[in-house]
Coordinates of N, CA and C in Angstrom, one line a residue:
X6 N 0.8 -1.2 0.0 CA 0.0 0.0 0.0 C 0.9 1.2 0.0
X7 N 0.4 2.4 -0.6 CA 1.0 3.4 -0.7 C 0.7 4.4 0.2
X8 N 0.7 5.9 0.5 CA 0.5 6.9 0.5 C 1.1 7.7 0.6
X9 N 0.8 9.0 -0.2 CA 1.5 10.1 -0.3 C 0.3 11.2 0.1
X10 N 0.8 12.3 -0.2 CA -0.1 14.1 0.4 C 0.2 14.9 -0.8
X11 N -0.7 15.4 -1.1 CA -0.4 17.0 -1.8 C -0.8 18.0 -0.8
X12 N -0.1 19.1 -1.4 CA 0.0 20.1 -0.1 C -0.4 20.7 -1.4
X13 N -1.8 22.0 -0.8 CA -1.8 23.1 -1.8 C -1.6 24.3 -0.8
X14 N -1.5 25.4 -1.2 CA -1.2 26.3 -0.8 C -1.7 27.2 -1.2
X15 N -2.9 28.0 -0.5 CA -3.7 28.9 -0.9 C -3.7 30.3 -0.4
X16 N -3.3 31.2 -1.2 CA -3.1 32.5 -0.7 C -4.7 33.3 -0.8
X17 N -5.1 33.5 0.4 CA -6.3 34.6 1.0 C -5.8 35.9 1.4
X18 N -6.9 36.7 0.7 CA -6.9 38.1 1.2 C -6.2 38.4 2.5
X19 N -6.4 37.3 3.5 CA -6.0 37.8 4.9 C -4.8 37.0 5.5
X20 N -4.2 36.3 4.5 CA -3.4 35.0 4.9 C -3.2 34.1 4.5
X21 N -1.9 33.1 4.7 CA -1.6 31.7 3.7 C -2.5 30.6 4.3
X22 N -3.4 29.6 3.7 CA -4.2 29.0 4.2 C -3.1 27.7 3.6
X23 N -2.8 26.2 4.9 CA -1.8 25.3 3.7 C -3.1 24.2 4.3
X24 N -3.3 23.5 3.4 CA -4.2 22.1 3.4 C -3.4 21.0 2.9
X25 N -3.6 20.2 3.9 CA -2.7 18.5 2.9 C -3.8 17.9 2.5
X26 N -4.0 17.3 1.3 CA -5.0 16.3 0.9 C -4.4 14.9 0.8
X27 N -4.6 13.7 1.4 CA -4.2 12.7 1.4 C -4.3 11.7 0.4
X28 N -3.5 11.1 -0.6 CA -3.4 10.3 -1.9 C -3.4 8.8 -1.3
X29 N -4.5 7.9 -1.3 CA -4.1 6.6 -1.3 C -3.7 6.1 -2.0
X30 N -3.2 4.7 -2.3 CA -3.0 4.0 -3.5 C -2.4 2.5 -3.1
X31 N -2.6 1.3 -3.6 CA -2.1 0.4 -3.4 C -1.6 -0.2 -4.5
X32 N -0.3 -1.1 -4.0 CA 0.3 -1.9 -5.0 C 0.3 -3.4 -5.1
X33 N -0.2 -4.0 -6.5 CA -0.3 -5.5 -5.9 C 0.9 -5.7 -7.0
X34 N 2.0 -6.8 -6.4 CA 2.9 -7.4 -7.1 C 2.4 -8.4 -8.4
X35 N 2.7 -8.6 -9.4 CA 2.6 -9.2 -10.6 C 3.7 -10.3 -11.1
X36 N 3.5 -11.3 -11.4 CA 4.6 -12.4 -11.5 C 4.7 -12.8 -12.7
X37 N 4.9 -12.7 -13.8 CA 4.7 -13.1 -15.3 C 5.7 -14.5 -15.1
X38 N 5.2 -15.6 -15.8 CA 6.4 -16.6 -15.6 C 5.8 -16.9 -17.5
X39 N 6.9 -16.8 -18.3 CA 6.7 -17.8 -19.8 C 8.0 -18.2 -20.0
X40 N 7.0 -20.0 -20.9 CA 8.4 -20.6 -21.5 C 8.7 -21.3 -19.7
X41 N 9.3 -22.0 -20.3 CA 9.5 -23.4 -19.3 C 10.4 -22.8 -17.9
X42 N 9.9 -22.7 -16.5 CA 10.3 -21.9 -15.8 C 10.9 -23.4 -14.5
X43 N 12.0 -22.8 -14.1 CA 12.5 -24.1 -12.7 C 13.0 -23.0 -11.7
X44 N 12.8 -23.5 -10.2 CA 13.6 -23.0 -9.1 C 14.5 -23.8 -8.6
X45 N 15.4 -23.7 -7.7 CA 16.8 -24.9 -7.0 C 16.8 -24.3 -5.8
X46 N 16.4 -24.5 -4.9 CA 16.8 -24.3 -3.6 C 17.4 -24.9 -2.8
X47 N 18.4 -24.2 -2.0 CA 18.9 -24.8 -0.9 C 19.3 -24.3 0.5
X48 N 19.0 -25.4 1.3 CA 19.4 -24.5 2.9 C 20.3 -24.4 3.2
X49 N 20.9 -23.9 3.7 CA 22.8 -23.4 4.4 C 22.6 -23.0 5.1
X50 N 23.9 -22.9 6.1 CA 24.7 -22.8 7.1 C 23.6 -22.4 8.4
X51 N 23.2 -23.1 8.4 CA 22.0 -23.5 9.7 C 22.9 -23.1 11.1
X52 N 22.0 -23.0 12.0 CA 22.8 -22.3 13.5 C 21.7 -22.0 14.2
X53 N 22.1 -22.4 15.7 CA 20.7 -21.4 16.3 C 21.2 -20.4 17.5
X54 N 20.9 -19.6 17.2 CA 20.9 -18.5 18.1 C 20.0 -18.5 19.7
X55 N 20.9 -18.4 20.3 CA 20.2 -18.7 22.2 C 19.2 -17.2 22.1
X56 N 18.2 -17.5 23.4 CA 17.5 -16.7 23.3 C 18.3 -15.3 24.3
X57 N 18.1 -14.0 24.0 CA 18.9 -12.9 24.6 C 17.7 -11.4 25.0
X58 N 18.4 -10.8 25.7 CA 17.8 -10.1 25.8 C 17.1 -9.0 25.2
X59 N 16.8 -9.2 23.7 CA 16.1 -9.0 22.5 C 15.3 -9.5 21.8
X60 N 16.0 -11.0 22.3 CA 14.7 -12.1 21.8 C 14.6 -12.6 22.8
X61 N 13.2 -12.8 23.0 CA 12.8 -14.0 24.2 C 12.6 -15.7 23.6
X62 N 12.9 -15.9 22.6 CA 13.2 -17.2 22.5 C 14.3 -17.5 21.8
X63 N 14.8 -19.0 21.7 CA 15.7 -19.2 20.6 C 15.4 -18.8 19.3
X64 N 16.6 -18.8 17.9 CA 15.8 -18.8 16.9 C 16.8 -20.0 15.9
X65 N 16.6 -20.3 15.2 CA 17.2 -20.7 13.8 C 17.9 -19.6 13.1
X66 N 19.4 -19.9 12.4 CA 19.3 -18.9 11.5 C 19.8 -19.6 10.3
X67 N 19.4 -19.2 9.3 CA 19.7 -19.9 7.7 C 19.8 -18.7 6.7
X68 N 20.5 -19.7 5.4 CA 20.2 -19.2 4.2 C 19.8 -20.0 3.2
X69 N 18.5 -19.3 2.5 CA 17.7 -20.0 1.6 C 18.5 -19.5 0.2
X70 N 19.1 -20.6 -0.6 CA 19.9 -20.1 -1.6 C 19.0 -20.3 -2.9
X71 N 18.9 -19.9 -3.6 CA 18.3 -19.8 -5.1 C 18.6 -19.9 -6.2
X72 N 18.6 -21.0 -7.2 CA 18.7 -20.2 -8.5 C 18.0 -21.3 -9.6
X73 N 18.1 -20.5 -11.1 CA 16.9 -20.7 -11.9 C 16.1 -19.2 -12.3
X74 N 15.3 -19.4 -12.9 CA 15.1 -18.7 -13.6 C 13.6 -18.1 -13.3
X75 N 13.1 -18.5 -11.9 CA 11.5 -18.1 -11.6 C 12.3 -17.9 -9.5
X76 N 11.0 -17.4 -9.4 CA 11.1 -17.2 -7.3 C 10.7 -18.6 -7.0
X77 N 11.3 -18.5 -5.8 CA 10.9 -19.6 -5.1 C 9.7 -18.9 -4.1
X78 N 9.0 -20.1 -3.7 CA 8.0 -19.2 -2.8 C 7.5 -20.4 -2.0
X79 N 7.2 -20.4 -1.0 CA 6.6 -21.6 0.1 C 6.8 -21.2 1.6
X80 N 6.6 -22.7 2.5 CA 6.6 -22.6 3.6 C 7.6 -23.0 4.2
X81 N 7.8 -23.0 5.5 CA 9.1 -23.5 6.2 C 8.7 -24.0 7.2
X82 N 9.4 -24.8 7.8 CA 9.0 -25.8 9.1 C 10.2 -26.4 9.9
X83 N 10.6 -26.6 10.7 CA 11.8 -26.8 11.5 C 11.0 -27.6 12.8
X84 N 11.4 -29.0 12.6 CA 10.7 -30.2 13.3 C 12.2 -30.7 14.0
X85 N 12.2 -30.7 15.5 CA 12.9 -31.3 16.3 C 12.6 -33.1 16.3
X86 N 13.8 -33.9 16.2 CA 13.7 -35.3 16.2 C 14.4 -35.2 17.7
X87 N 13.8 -35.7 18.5 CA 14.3 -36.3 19.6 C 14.4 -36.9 20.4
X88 N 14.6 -38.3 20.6 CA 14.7 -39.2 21.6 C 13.2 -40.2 21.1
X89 N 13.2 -40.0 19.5 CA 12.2 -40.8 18.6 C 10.8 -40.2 18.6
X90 N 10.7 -38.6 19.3 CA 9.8 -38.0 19.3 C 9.8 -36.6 18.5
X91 N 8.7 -36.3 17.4 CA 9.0 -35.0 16.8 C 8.2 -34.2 17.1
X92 N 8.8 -32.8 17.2 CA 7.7 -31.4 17.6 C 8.3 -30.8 16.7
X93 N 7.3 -30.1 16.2 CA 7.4 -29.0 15.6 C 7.9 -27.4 16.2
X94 N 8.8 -26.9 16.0 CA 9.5 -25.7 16.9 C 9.2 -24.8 16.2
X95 N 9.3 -24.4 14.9 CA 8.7 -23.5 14.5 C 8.3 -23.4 12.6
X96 N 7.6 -22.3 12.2 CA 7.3 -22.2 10.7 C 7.3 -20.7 10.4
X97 N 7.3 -20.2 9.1 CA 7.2 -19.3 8.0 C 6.4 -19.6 7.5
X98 N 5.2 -19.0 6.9 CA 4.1 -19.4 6.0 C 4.6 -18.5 5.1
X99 N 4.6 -18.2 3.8 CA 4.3 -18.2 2.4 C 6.0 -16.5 2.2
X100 N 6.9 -17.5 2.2 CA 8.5 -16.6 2.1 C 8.7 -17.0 0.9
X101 N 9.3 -16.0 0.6 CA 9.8 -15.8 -1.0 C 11.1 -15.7 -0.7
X102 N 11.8 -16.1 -1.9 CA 12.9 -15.7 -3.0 C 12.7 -15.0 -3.7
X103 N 12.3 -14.2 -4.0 CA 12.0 -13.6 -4.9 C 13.6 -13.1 -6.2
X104 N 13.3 -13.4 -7.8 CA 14.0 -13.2 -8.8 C 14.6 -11.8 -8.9
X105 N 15.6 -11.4 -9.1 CA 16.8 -11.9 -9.4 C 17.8 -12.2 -8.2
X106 N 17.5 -11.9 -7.1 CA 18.0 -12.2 -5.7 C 18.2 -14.4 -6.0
X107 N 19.6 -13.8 -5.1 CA 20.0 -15.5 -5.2 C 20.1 -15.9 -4.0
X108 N 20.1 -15.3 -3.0 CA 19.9 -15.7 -1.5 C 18.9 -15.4 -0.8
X109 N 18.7 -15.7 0.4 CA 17.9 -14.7 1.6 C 18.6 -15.1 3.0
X110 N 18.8 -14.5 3.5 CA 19.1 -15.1 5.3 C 18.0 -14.8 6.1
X111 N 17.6 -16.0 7.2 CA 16.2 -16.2 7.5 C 16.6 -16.1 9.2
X112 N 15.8 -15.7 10.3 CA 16.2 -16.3 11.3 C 14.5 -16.5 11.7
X113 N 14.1 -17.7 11.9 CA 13.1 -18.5 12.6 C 13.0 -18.5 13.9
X114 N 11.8 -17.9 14.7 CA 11.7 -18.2 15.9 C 11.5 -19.5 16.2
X115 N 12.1 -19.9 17.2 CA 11.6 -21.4 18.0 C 11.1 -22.1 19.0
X116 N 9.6 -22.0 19.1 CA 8.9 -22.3 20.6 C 9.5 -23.5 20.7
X117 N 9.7 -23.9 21.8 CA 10.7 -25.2 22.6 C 9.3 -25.4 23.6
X118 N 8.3 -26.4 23.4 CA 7.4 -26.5 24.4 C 8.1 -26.7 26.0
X119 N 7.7 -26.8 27.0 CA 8.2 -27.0 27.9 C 8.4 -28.4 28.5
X120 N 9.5 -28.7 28.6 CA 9.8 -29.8 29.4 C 10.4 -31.1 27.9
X121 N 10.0 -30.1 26.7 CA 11.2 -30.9 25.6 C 12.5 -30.3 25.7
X122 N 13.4 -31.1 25.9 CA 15.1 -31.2 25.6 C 15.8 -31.4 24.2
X123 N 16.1 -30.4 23.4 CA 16.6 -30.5 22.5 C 17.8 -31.0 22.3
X124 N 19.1 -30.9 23.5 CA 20.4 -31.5 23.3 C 20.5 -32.9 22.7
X125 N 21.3 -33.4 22.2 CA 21.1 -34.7 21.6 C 20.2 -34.7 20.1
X126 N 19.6 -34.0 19.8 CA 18.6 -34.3 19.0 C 19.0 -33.7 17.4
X127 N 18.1 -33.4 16.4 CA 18.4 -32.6 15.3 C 17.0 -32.4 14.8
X128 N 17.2 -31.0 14.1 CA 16.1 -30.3 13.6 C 16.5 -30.2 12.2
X129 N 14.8 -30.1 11.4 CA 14.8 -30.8 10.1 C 14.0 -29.9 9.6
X130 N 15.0 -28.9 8.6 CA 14.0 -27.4 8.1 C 13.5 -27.9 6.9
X131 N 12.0 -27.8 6.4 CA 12.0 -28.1 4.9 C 11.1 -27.1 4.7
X132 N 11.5 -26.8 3.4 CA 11.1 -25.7 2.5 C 10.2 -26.4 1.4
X133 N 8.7 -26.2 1.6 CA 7.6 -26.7 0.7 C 7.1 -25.6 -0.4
X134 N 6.8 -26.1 -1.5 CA 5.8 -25.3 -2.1 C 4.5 -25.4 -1.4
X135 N 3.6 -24.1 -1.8 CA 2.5 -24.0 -1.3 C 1.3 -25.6 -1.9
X136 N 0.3 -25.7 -1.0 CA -0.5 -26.9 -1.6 C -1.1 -26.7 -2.9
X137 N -1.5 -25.6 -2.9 CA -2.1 -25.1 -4.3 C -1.2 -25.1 -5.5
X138 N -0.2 -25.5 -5.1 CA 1.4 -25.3 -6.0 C 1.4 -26.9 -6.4
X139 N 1.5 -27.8 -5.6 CA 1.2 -29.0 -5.6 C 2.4 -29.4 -4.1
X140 N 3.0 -28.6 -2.9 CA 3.0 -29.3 -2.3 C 4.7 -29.6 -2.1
X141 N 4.9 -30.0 -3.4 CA 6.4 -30.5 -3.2 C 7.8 -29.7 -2.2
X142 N 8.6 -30.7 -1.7 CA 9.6 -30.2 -0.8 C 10.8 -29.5 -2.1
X143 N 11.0 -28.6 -2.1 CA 12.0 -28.0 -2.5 C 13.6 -27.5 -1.7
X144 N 13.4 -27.8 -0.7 CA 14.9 -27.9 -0.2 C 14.4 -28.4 1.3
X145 N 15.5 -29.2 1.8 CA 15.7 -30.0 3.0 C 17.2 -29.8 3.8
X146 N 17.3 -29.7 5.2 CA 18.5 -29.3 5.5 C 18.2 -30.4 7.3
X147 N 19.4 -30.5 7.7 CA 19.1 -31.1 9.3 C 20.6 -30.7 9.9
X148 N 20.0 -30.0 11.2 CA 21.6 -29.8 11.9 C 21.0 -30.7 13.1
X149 N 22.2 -30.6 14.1 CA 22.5 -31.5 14.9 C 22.8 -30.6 16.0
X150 N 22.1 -31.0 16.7 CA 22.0 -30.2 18.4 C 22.6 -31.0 19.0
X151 N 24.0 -29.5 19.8 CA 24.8 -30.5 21.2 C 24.1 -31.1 22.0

């Protein structure tokens, strides 16, 4: 969404009168894809960041690498395996790549329910297309918790 003001500026017999009139305007993005289009994604250098006194929880940090000739676009999910039990710690609903950009660096919050222990275990980020997309995993990554 936009906005901007015009300012007019009206000179009266008795003085400068100034009025702002307010311009709305919105912008919807447009995606043209022709001719045979592919994305390649991949997850890197994974890490989690302890929680501090800026963030109140842990987070994930990554980079979603890109390339091809279209955006990548989907969801994210970061599933703790541990001790043969999985939780889900956290997600991104609908993050882009967007073209001609070939990276992104991501940091993911991570609710840690209470009384799960992550040491020992590993977390498993996967990068989906949307369902309406048809779904498919387009990049997979797993680190490994001290």
């Amino acid at each position: 969404a936009g906005l901007g003001a015009e300012v007019q500026i009206v000179a009266a017999a008795v003085g400068v009168n100034i009025q702002l009139v307010p311009i709305f305007g919105i912008t919807i993005p447009v995606i043209i894809r022709h001719g045979k289009t592919k994305a390649n994604v991949t997850l890197n250098n994974l890490s989690i960041l302890p929680a501090d006194k800026d963030n109140k929880v842990p987070r994930l940090k990554f980079t979603i690498g890109r390339d091809g000739n279209r955006s990548a676009y989907g969801n994210l999910t970061a599933t703790l395996n541990a001790g043969g039990a999985k939780t889900v710690l956290g997600q991104i609903m609908r993050l882009a790549v967007y073209t001609p950009n070939t990276s992104r660096t991501v940091m993911m919050p991570l609710r840690v329910p209470s009384g799960v222990n992550m040491s020992g275990g590993s977390i498993r980020l996967t990068y989906n297309e949307l369902q309406d997309a048809g779904g498919k995993v387009m990049g997979e990554a797993e680190l490994k918790v001290p």
